[in-house]
Every structure is written in C-alpha cells, then in structure tokens.
Amino acid sequence: MPGRTGRAALCLTGALALALVPGILPSGSVPGTGRPARHQPAPREVYTSPPVAVEVPGHLHASVVPVAADADGALELPRPPDTVGWWSLGARPGAREGTVLLAGHVDTREYGLGAFAALRDIPLGTRATLTSADGRSHPYLITGRRSYPKSALPAKWFTDTGHARLALVTCAGEYDRRHHRYTENLALLAEPLPADP
C-alpha cells in the first residue's frame, strides 16, 4: 500500500502510537449482561468472528487477513495487493461498538494495482459487505469519504469502543519519490446496516 516500493506496510504511526499505549486500547471485553434500563433498547447480538472477505459489488472483492503493527508503528499489510489487512485489535464485524478497520494497497511496484485502488471510485451510498469466518454477512452503507495526512488517521478508529463503523483505508495523494510513499491516506467510512434475513 505504500505504493511502488513493494514494502507491505502502511505508515499510520501517529494514530498507532496512541492506540498502542498501554491502558489506552480497550481489552475488548463485553459489558455485563445486566438487564438494560427501560429507556434503553436491548443490545443487538454481538458477533465475535473475524472478517475474511470484503466486497463492494462492481468495485472490489478481496480476502481479509488479520494484521498488526511492526516495531516502528507501521501497520503491516499482506504482500499480495489483492488481500486486505484487518486491524486485529479493533472491532469485529457485527460488534455493537468500535471501528472495523481494513487497510489495503492502492498499488505496489511488484504487483501493480491493489484491491483498494478502487476506493477512489466508489460513490457514497454504495453497499459494502464483510463476510466473517463463521459465514455470516455484515452489510454496511458507505456514507463518508475523508483524506488525511499520512500519519494522522483518527486514533478512535484503532479501538473496539465508540461508534460502530467500517473504515476502508488506502494510500492517496502525491507519490513522494524521495521517501517512497504517498503523502495521504484515503478513507471510506460506512455505517452498519441490518443483517439480511
């Protein structure tokens, strides 16, 4: 995803440094199962199976594997550009809270275009679907498009708490030949939809 260098890492150092500070990243435990207050709706069922595929019909279909950060704070991505990395310390599909963060290559020198090169052409209002390892489908509606400087993705995307969402991230902007990387990140944000019957 850093594009044209062949190095399978995405530099998200600023956000990851915050997310990896001990005590900042939630443990992922589910709150107690006490009866909800009368003014609160009963919680949805929580799925705990990791994502294995992402699809946006007419735009992309890619396998998904778990990834983490390397010693430098860069998010390691799968080398084949048609495979996408899931930030495994974040939320899983179907969770009531947190961001399901998927990051993928826009291109690489070795393999050419990556699966997430399609992100720049996906219109808002498009449906994306994650398939989890238990075979369930988790639909999302793409509602936002954002660009960020290379090391400035929101830290809240790297946790399993907060607003439930899907974030699809890839490189964008100008290609910096001196540092062998793109200058920005492009992110598509999506809201969870009710599961198909």
PDB file of C-alpha atoms in Angstrom:
ATOM      1  CA  MET A   1       0.000   0.000   0.000  1.00  0.00           C
ATOM      2  CA  PRO A   2       2.810   2.451   0.400  1.00  0.00           C
ATOM      3  CA  GLY A   3       2.839   2.113  -3.351  1.00  0.00           C
ATOM      4  CA  ARG A   4       5.579   1.251  -5.781  1.00  0.00           C
ATOM      5  CA  THR A   5       8.123   0.220  -3.159  1.00  0.00           C
ATOM      6  CA  GLY A   6       6.925  -3.324  -2.587  1.00  0.00           C
ATOM      7  CA  ARG A   7       7.121  -2.831   1.200  1.00  0.00           C
ATOM      8  CA  ALA A   8       3.970  -4.278   2.676  1.00  0.00           C
ATOM      9  CA  ALA A   9       3.373  -1.727   5.397  1.00  0.00           C
ATOM     10  CA  LEU A  10       1.108   1.256   5.816  1.00  0.00           C
ATOM     11  CA  CYS A  11       2.543   4.088   7.865  1.00  0.00           C
ATOM     12  CA  LEU A  12      -0.116   5.008  10.388  1.00  0.00           C
ATOM     13  CA  THR A  13       2.456   5.869  13.013  1.00  0.00           C
ATOM     14  CA  GLY A  14       0.711   8.826  14.632  1.00  0.00           C
ATOM     15  CA  ALA A  15      -2.551   7.041  15.332  1.00  0.00           C
ATOM     16  CA  LEU A  16      -0.944   3.725  16.165  1.00  0.00           C
ATOM     17  CA  ALA A  17       1.399   5.258  18.692  1.00  0.00           C
ATOM     18  CA  LEU A  18      -1.642   6.488  20.579  1.00  0.00           C
ATOM     19  CA  ALA A  19      -3.539   3.230  20.178  1.00  0.00           C
ATOM     20  CA  LEU A  20      -0.668   1.081  21.390  1.00  0.00           C
ATOM     21  CA  VAL A  21      -0.011   2.968  24.631  1.00  0.00           C
ATOM     22  CA  PRO A  22      -0.754   0.526  27.496  1.00  0.00           C
ATOM     23  CA  GLY A  23      -4.102   1.276  29.071  1.00  0.00           C
ATOM     24  CA  ILE A  24      -5.422   3.224  26.093  1.00  0.00           C
ATOM     25  CA  LEU A  25      -6.519   0.303  23.941  1.00  0.00           C
ATOM     26  CA  PRO A  26      -9.578  -1.412  25.442  1.00  0.00           C
ATOM     27  CA  SER A  27      -9.347  -5.060  26.342  1.00  0.00           C
ATOM     28  CA  GLY A  28     -12.329  -5.927  24.158  1.00  0.00           C
ATOM     29  CA  SER A  29     -14.384  -7.380  26.997  1.00  0.00           C
ATOM     30  CA  VAL A  30     -18.144  -7.216  26.621  1.00  0.00           C
ATOM     31  CA  PRO A  31     -20.002  -5.197  29.302  1.00  0.00           C
ATOM     32  CA  GLY A  32     -22.000  -7.091  31.922  1.00  0.00           C
ATOM     33  CA  THR A  33     -25.213  -8.726  30.933  1.00  0.00           C
ATOM     34  CA  GLY A  34     -27.444  -6.905  33.414  1.00  0.00           C
ATOM     35  CA  ARG A  35     -30.952  -6.022  32.281  1.00  0.00           C
ATOM     36  CA  PRO A  36     -30.968  -2.743  30.267  1.00  0.00           C
ATOM     37  CA  ALA A  37     -32.741   0.302  31.682  1.00  0.00           C
ATOM     38  CA  ARG A  38     -36.276   0.864  30.418  1.00  0.00           C
ATOM     39  CA  HIS A  39     -35.286   3.824  28.254  1.00  0.00           C
ATOM     40  CA  GLN A  40     -32.534   1.833  26.513  1.00  0.00           C
ATOM     41  CA  PRO A  41     -33.140  -0.630  23.688  1.00  0.00           C
ATOM     42  CA  ALA A  42     -31.967  -4.174  24.257  1.00  0.00           C
ATOM     43  CA  PRO A  43     -28.461  -4.672  22.793  1.00  0.00           C
ATOM     44  CA  ARG A  44     -28.035  -6.392  19.458  1.00  0.00           C
ATOM     45  CA  GLU A  45     -26.456  -9.807  19.329  1.00  0.00           C
ATOM     46  CA  VAL A  46     -22.674  -9.497  19.276  1.00  0.00           C
ATOM     47  CA  TYR A  47     -20.664 -11.490  16.759  1.00  0.00           C
ATOM     48  CA  THR A  48     -17.056 -12.251  17.548  1.00  0.00           C
ATOM     49  CA  SER A  49     -15.859 -13.867  14.338  1.00  0.00           C
ATOM     50  CA  PRO A  50     -13.116 -12.003  12.412  1.00  0.00           C
ATOM     51  CA  PRO A  51     -13.615 -10.798   8.836  1.00  0.00           C
ATOM     52  CA  VAL A  52     -12.330 -12.985   5.998  1.00  0.00           C
ATOM     53  CA  ALA A  53     -13.603 -11.098   2.926  1.00  0.00           C
ATOM     54  CA  VAL A  54     -14.831  -7.664   1.857  1.00  0.00           C
ATOM     55  CA  GLU A  55     -16.977  -6.963  -1.195  1.00  0.00           C
ATOM     56  CA  VAL A  56     -18.315  -3.852  -2.866  1.00  0.00           C
ATOM     57  CA  PRO A  57     -20.256  -5.133  -5.886  1.00  0.00           C
ATOM     58  CA  GLY A  58     -18.872  -3.812  -9.138  1.00  0.00           C
ATOM     59  CA  HIS A  59     -15.796  -2.378  -7.435  1.00  0.00           C
ATOM     60  CA  LEU A  60     -13.851  -4.842  -5.315  1.00  0.00           C
ATOM     61  CA  HIS A  61     -13.745  -8.286  -3.773  1.00  0.00           C
ATOM     62  CA  ALA A  62     -10.801  -9.159  -1.558  1.00  0.00           C
ATOM     63  CA  SER A  63      -9.739 -11.658   1.063  1.00  0.00           C
ATOM     64  CA  VAL A  64      -9.085 -10.249   4.535  1.00  0.00           C
ATOM     65  CA  VAL A  65      -6.396 -11.376   6.995  1.00  0.00           C
ATOM     66  CA  PRO A  66      -5.531 -10.038  10.477  1.00  0.00           C
ATOM     67  CA  VAL A  67      -2.597  -7.633  10.753  1.00  0.00           C
ATOM     68  CA  ALA A  68      -0.833  -5.699  13.496  1.00  0.00           C
ATOM     69  CA  ALA A  69       1.827  -3.004  13.786  1.00  0.00           C
ATOM     70  CA  ASP A  70       5.544  -3.574  13.366  1.00  0.00           C
ATOM     71  CA  ALA A  71       8.248  -2.282  15.729  1.00  0.00           C
ATOM     72  CA  ASP A  72       8.206   1.109  14.003  1.00  0.00           C
ATOM     73  CA  GLY A  73       4.452   1.553  14.462  1.00  0.00           C
ATOM     74  CA  ALA A  74       3.671   0.903  10.798  1.00  0.00           C
ATOM     75  CA  LEU A  75       0.694  -1.298  10.013  1.00  0.00           C
ATOM     76  CA  GLU A  76       1.968  -4.420   8.269  1.00  0.00           C
ATOM     77  CA  LEU A  77      -0.121  -5.316   5.251  1.00  0.00           C
ATOM     78  CA  PRO A  78      -0.328  -8.587   3.326  1.00  0.00           C
ATOM     79  CA  ARG A  79       2.147  -8.619   0.446  1.00  0.00           C
ATOM     80  CA  PRO A  80      -0.301  -9.705  -2.293  1.00  0.00           C
ATOM     81  CA  PRO A  81      -2.169  -6.472  -3.134  1.00  0.00           C
ATOM     82  CA  ASP A  82      -5.433  -8.348  -3.690  1.00  0.00           C
ATOM     83  CA  THR A  83      -5.519  -9.227   0.033  1.00  0.00           C
ATOM     84  CA  VAL A  84      -6.614  -6.683   2.648  1.00  0.00           C
ATOM     85  CA  GLY A  85      -5.443  -6.326   6.252  1.00  0.00           C
ATOM     86  CA  TRP A  86      -7.802  -6.098   9.233  1.00  0.00           C
ATOM     87  CA  TRP A  87      -6.532  -4.257  12.336  1.00  0.00           C
ATOM     88  CA  SER A  88      -6.973  -7.179  14.701  1.00  0.00           C
ATOM     89  CA  LEU A  89      -7.032  -5.119  17.913  1.00  0.00           C
ATOM     90  CA  GLY A  90     -10.098  -3.237  16.738  1.00  0.00           C
ATOM     91  CA  ALA A  91     -13.728  -4.228  16.354  1.00  0.00           C
ATOM     92  CA  ARG A  92     -15.034  -7.301  14.565  1.00  0.00           C
ATOM     93  CA  PRO A  93     -17.965  -7.326  12.130  1.00  0.00           C
ATOM     94  CA  GLY A  94     -21.303  -7.115  13.904  1.00  0.00           C
ATOM     95  CA  ALA A  95     -19.889  -5.618  17.102  1.00  0.00           C
ATOM     96  CA  ARG A  96     -22.090  -3.045  18.845  1.00  0.00           C
ATOM     97  CA  GLU A  97     -19.154  -0.651  19.189  1.00  0.00           C
ATOM     98  CA  GLY A  98     -15.848   0.215  17.593  1.00  0.00           C
ATOM     99  CA  THR A  99     -14.331   0.503  14.149  1.00  0.00           C
ATOM    100  CA  VAL A 100     -13.709  -2.436  11.855  1.00  0.00           C
ATOM    101  CA  LEU A 101     -10.573  -1.058  10.187  1.00  0.00           C
ATOM    102  CA  LEU A 102      -9.485  -2.586   6.876  1.00  0.00           C
ATOM    103  CA  ALA A 103      -6.394  -1.280   5.100  1.00  0.00           C
ATOM    104  CA  GLY A 104      -5.160  -2.290   1.672  1.00  0.00           C
ATOM    105  CA  HIS A 105      -2.720  -1.417  -1.060  1.00  0.00           C
ATOM    106  CA  VAL A 106      -3.533   1.099  -3.738  1.00  0.00           C
ATOM    107  CA  ASP A 107      -0.608  -0.321  -5.747  1.00  0.00           C
ATOM    108  CA  THR A 108       2.841  -1.850  -5.410  1.00  0.00           C
ATOM    109  CA  ARG A 109       5.859  -1.840  -7.663  1.00  0.00           C
ATOM    110  CA  GLU A 110       5.996  -5.626  -7.672  1.00  0.00           C
ATOM    111  CA  TYR A 111       2.327  -6.461  -8.326  1.00  0.00           C
ATOM    112  CA  GLY A 112       0.691  -3.333  -9.768  1.00  0.00           C
ATOM    113  CA  LEU A 113      -2.755  -2.154  -8.670  1.00  0.00           C
ATOM    114  CA  GLY A 114      -4.085  -3.299  -5.325  1.00  0.00           C
ATOM    115  CA  ALA A 115      -7.632  -4.180  -4.272  1.00  0.00           C
ATOM    116  CA  PHE A 116      -8.150  -0.795  -2.634  1.00  0.00           C
ATOM    117  CA  ALA A 117      -7.236   1.184  -5.744  1.00  0.00           C
ATOM    118  CA  ALA A 118     -10.996   1.002  -6.323  1.00  0.00           C
ATOM    119  CA  LEU A 119     -11.780   3.083  -3.227  1.00  0.00           C
ATOM    120  CA  ARG A 120     -11.357   6.385  -5.071  1.00  0.00           C
ATOM    121  CA  ASP A 121     -14.159   5.434  -7.490  1.00  0.00           C
ATOM    122  CA  ILE A 122     -16.744   4.077  -5.050  1.00  0.00           C
ATOM    123  CA  PRO A 123     -19.639   6.541  -4.652  1.00  0.00           C
ATOM    124  CA  LEU A 124     -21.276   7.382  -1.359  1.00  0.00           C
ATOM    125  CA  GLY A 125     -24.438   5.388  -0.788  1.00  0.00           C
ATOM    126  CA  THR A 126     -22.823   2.171  -2.019  1.00  0.00           C
ATOM    127  CA  ARG A 127     -23.265  -1.024  -0.015  1.00  0.00           C
ATOM    128  CA  ALA A 128     -20.223  -2.914   1.265  1.00  0.00           C
ATOM    129  CA  THR A 129     -20.377  -6.388   2.791  1.00  0.00           C
ATOM    130  CA  LEU A 130     -17.978  -8.097   5.159  1.00  0.00           C
ATOM    131  CA  THR A 131     -18.015 -11.871   5.440  1.00  0.00           C
ATOM    132  CA  SER A 132     -16.825 -13.226   8.776  1.00  0.00           C
ATOM    133  CA  ALA A 133     -15.133 -16.549   9.469  1.00  0.00           C
ATOM    134  CA  ASP A 134     -18.403 -18.013  10.769  1.00  0.00           C
ATOM    135  CA  GLY A 135     -20.009 -17.458   7.341  1.00  0.00           C
ATOM    136  CA  ARG A 136     -22.185 -14.515   8.348  1.00  0.00           C
ATOM    137  CA  SER A 137     -22.597 -11.485   6.090  1.00  0.00           C
ATOM    138  CA  HIS A 138     -22.390  -7.999   7.615  1.00  0.00           C
ATOM    139  CA  PRO A 139     -23.695  -5.199   5.363  1.00  0.00           C
ATOM    140  CA  TYR A 140     -22.586  -1.562   5.618  1.00  0.00           C
ATOM    141  CA  LEU A 141     -23.576   1.633   3.809  1.00  0.00           C
ATOM    142  CA  ILE A 142     -20.710   3.881   2.695  1.00  0.00           C
ATOM    143  CA  THR A 143     -21.548   7.345   3.994  1.00  0.00           C
ATOM    144  CA  GLY A 144     -18.287   9.296   4.082  1.00  0.00           C
ATOM    145  CA  ARG A 145     -15.026   9.921   2.264  1.00  0.00           C
ATOM    146  CA  ARG A 146     -12.066  11.529   4.036  1.00  0.00           C
ATOM    147  CA  SER A 147      -8.433  12.342   3.241  1.00  0.00           C
ATOM    148  CA  TYR A 148      -5.785  12.581   5.954  1.00  0.00           C
ATOM    149  CA  PRO A 149      -2.070  13.356   6.061  1.00  0.00           C
ATOM    150  CA  LYS A 150      -0.068  10.149   6.094  1.00  0.00           C
ATOM    151  CA  SER A 151       0.335   9.810   9.868  1.00  0.00           C
ATOM    152  CA  ALA A 152      -2.884  11.464  11.011  1.00  0.00           C
ATOM    153  CA  LEU A 153      -5.676   8.891  10.937  1.00  0.00           C
ATOM    154  CA  PRO A 154      -8.027   9.312  13.916  1.00  0.00           C
ATOM    155  CA  ALA A 155      -6.879   7.302  16.933  1.00  0.00           C
ATOM    156  CA  LYS A 156     -10.506   6.398  17.698  1.00  0.00           C
ATOM    157  CA  TRP A 157     -10.503   4.114  14.652  1.00  0.00           C
ATOM    158  CA  PHE A 158      -7.976   1.853  16.358  1.00  0.00           C
ATOM    159  CA  THR A 159     -10.179   0.851  19.285  1.00  0.00           C
ATOM    160  CA  ASP A 160     -13.060  -1.521  19.857  1.00  0.00           C
ATOM    161  CA  THR A 161     -15.198   1.114  21.581  1.00  0.00           C
ATOM    162  CA  GLY A 162     -17.151   4.127  20.370  1.00  0.00           C
ATOM    163  CA  HIS A 163     -19.378   4.479  17.332  1.00  0.00           C
ATOM    164  CA  ALA A 164     -19.823   1.263  15.318  1.00  0.00           C
ATOM    165  CA  ARG A 165     -18.450   1.747  11.811  1.00  0.00           C
ATOM    166  CA  LEU A 166     -16.378   0.277   9.000  1.00  0.00           C
ATOM    167  CA  ALA A 167     -13.304   2.164   7.759  1.00  0.00           C
ATOM    168  CA  LEU A 168     -11.633   1.227   4.462  1.00  0.00           C
ATOM    169  CA  VAL A 169      -8.210   2.861   4.161  1.00  0.00           C
ATOM    170  CA  THR A 170      -5.625   3.115   1.398  1.00  0.00           C
ATOM    171  CA  CYS A 171      -2.873   5.449   0.204  1.00  0.00           C
ATOM    172  CA  ALA A 172      -3.667   8.611  -1.742  1.00  0.00           C
ATOM    173  CA  GLY A 173      -2.256  11.971  -2.701  1.00  0.00           C
ATOM    174  CA  GLU A 174       1.047  12.580  -4.432  1.00  0.00           C
ATOM    175  CA  TYR A 175       3.722   9.911  -4.567  1.00  0.00           C
ATOM    176  CA  ASP A 176       6.852  11.076  -2.717  1.00  0.00           C
ATOM    177  CA  ARG A 177       9.708   9.502  -4.666  1.00  0.00           C
ATOM    178  CA  ARG A 178      12.294  10.562  -2.103  1.00  0.00           C
ATOM    179  CA  HIS A 179      10.603   8.716   0.761  1.00  0.00           C
ATOM    180  CA  HIS A 180       8.925   6.080  -1.442  1.00  0.00           C
ATOM    181  CA  ARG A 181       5.427   6.652  -0.161  1.00  0.00           C
ATOM    182  CA  TYR A 182       2.208   8.506  -0.813  1.00  0.00           C
ATOM    183  CA  THR A 183       1.557  11.711   1.094  1.00  0.00           C
ATOM    184  CA  GLU A 184      -2.011  10.970   2.245  1.00  0.00           C
ATOM    185  CA  ASN A 185      -4.463   8.283   3.227  1.00  0.00           C
ATOM    186  CA  LEU A 186      -7.944   7.966   1.729  1.00  0.00           C
ATOM    187  CA  ALA A 187     -10.657   6.529   3.961  1.00  0.00           C
ATOM    188  CA  LEU A 188     -14.206   5.464   3.193  1.00  0.00           C
ATOM    189  CA  LEU A 189     -16.472   5.305   6.232  1.00  0.00           C
ATOM    190  CA  ALA A 190     -19.524   3.082   6.399  1.00  0.00           C
ATOM    191  CA  GLU A 191     -22.402   2.588   8.826  1.00  0.00           C
ATOM    192  CA  PRO A 192     -23.714  -0.873   9.732  1.00  0.00           C
ATOM    193  CA  LEU A 193     -26.993  -1.952   8.125  1.00  0.00           C
ATOM    194  CA  PRO A 194     -29.455  -4.530   9.441  1.00  0.00           C
ATOM    195  CA  ALA A 195     -28.362  -8.027   8.527  1.00  0.00           C
ATOM    196  CA  ASP A 196     -30.169  -9.659   5.627  1.00  0.00           C
ATOM    197  CA  PRO A 197     -32.895 -12.132   6.727  1.00  0.00           C
TER     198      PRO A 197
END
